[in-house]
XYZ file of C-alpha atoms in Angstrom:
135
model
C 10.942 9.027 -2.363
C 8.976 11.932 -3.757
C 5.244 11.631 -4.395
C 5.048 14.961 -6.193
C 4.004 14.866 -9.802
C 2.774 17.331 -12.362
C -0.158 16.994 -14.719
C -0.255 18.966 -17.962
C -3.606 20.551 -18.811
C -5.334 22.348 -21.661
C -6.367 25.118 -19.261
C -5.538 28.484 -20.788
C -7.828 30.969 -19.035
C -7.665 31.488 -15.279
C -11.029 33.282 -15.249
C -12.817 30.074 -16.191
C -10.718 27.954 -13.851
C -11.656 30.241 -10.961
C -15.340 30.073 -11.958
C -15.082 26.289 -12.091
C -13.463 26.078 -8.650
C -16.132 28.364 -7.185
C -18.888 26.254 -8.769
C -17.311 23.146 -7.258
C -16.983 24.957 -3.912
C -13.236 24.376 -3.914
C -11.290 27.038 -2.053
C -8.225 28.539 -3.663
C -5.822 31.409 -3.216
C -3.683 33.290 -5.721
C -0.071 34.265 -5.285
C 0.450 37.978 -4.828
C 1.404 39.888 -7.945
C 4.986 39.235 -9.111
C 5.459 36.389 -6.620
C 4.778 32.671 -6.343
C 3.622 30.245 -3.685
C 5.534 27.296 -2.263
C 3.421 24.312 -1.204
C 4.487 21.318 0.836
C 4.480 17.639 0.050
C 4.301 14.774 2.508
C 8.047 14.275 2.851
C 9.979 16.360 5.340
C 11.780 18.393 2.678
C 9.349 18.101 -0.230
C 8.375 21.491 -1.610
C 6.376 22.515 -4.658
C 7.730 25.834 -5.859
C 6.649 28.359 -8.459
C 2.892 28.051 -7.987
C 0.633 30.931 -8.969
C -2.393 29.384 -7.252
C -3.093 27.004 -4.395
C -6.215 24.837 -4.629
C -7.319 23.491 -1.246
C -8.177 19.792 -1.019
C -9.600 19.433 2.472
C -6.298 18.400 4.019
C -2.991 20.192 4.554
C -1.741 19.101 1.109
C -2.901 21.337 -1.713
C -2.795 21.317 -5.496
C -0.510 23.908 -7.029
C -1.042 25.580 -10.375
C 1.954 26.631 -12.445
C 2.132 28.464 -15.772
C 3.880 26.505 -18.530
C 4.072 28.309 -21.871
C 0.458 28.969 -22.979
C -1.112 26.449 -20.586
C -1.065 25.577 -16.912
C -0.114 22.445 -15.024
C -1.375 20.983 -11.767
C 1.328 19.845 -9.387
C 0.787 18.117 -6.066
C 1.694 15.312 -3.731
C -1.128 13.152 -5.071
C -0.302 10.274 -2.745
C -0.751 12.471 0.328
C -3.969 14.027 -1.021
C -5.474 10.607 -1.734
C -4.301 9.206 1.591
C -5.761 12.041 3.679
C -8.909 12.867 1.653
C -9.796 9.492 0.076
C -10.136 11.352 -3.260
C -8.296 9.941 -6.249
C -6.151 12.178 -8.458
C -8.142 11.334 -11.594
C -11.458 12.068 -9.893
C -10.289 15.470 -8.657
C -8.756 16.483 -11.987
C -11.693 15.214 -14.044
C -14.093 17.181 -11.870
C -12.061 20.392 -12.257
C -11.400 20.092 -15.992
C -15.008 19.121 -16.732
C -16.309 22.180 -14.878
C -13.659 24.344 -16.571
C -14.892 23.165 -19.997
C -18.490 23.844 -18.963
C -17.689 27.398 -17.827
C -15.743 28.039 -21.051
C -18.606 26.813 -23.233
C -21.201 28.830 -21.306
C -19.153 31.971 -21.808
C -18.807 31.349 -25.550
C -22.522 30.587 -25.901
C -23.489 33.800 -24.078
C -20.992 35.864 -26.102
C -22.605 34.594 -29.307
C -25.996 35.826 -28.076
C -27.439 32.456 -27.081
C -29.020 31.447 -23.811
C -29.257 27.966 -22.337
C -32.841 26.691 -22.370
C -32.216 23.088 -21.314
C -29.425 21.073 -19.766
C -29.472 17.270 -19.450
C -26.960 14.646 -18.400
C -27.022 10.975 -19.462
C -25.901 7.930 -17.487
C -22.318 8.305 -18.742
C -22.411 11.895 -17.409
C -22.331 13.408 -20.899
C -23.856 16.854 -20.774
C -26.219 18.100 -23.452
C -26.992 21.813 -23.658
C -29.851 23.194 -25.697
C -29.360 26.850 -26.550
C -31.526 29.420 -28.254
C -31.015 32.844 -29.728
C -33.819 35.278 -30.400
C -33.386 37.702 -33.228
């Protein structure tokens, strides 16, 4: 029985995903130009093909990233990752997508001429940014 599943995302820009992964200190590697990576699942013959990026998880099972139309999807053997790292799929994906959104917003704020003057987080982990622009 296969444990491999794919998760659709709203990720559209690899630059911000790479910034997010670096901020989270998650190692990753890109496929070489005009090629893809094949990752392995837990089962003897389980393979995850067509990946343009491999995101390391701390065990031998990685998260693959595949391009689907305008967005990307994460694909992995989530059972194996959780079993060998004790990290849940939702926790990993929430951490990545949250940091991706943060990096995207920071870029937009800076491009509009603003700078961040304060950053706070409440108990529900909602982030509040205060920005300022000098004319």
